[in-house]
Amino acid sequence: MLWRMIYQSWGRNLRRKALA
């Protein structure tokens, strides 16, 4: 589903910001 793709993309972006 498209929702799942967006959700994963958001989670990865959030984790990258948290790491930075």
Short mmCIF file of C-alpha atoms in Angstrom, two decimals:
data_model
loop_
_atom_site.label_atom_id
_atom_site.label_comp_id
_atom_site.label_asym_id
_atom_site.label_seq_id
_atom_site.Cartn_x
_atom_site.Cartn_y
_atom_site.Cartn_z
CA MET A 1 0.00 0.00 0.00
CA LEU A 2 1.09 3.57 -0.56
CA TRP A 3 0.50 4.45 3.09
CA ARG A 4 3.09 1.89 4.18
CA MET A 5 5.70 3.33 1.79
CA ILE A 6 5.12 6.86 3.07
CA TYR A 7 5.19 5.68 6.66
CA GLN A 8 8.53 3.91 6.17
CA SER A 9 9.98 6.92 4.36
CA TRP A 10 8.92 9.19 7.23
CA GLY A 11 10.34 6.85 9.87
CA ARG A 12 13.69 6.69 8.06
CA ASN A 13 13.84 10.47 7.65
CA LEU A 14 12.95 11.03 11.32
CA ARG A 15 15.62 8.55 12.47
CA ARG A 16 18.24 10.26 10.27
CA LYS A 17 17.38 13.65 11.80
CA ALA A 18 17.52 12.19 15.31
CA LEU A 19 20.96 10.73 14.57
CA ALA A 20 22.18 14.04 13.16
#
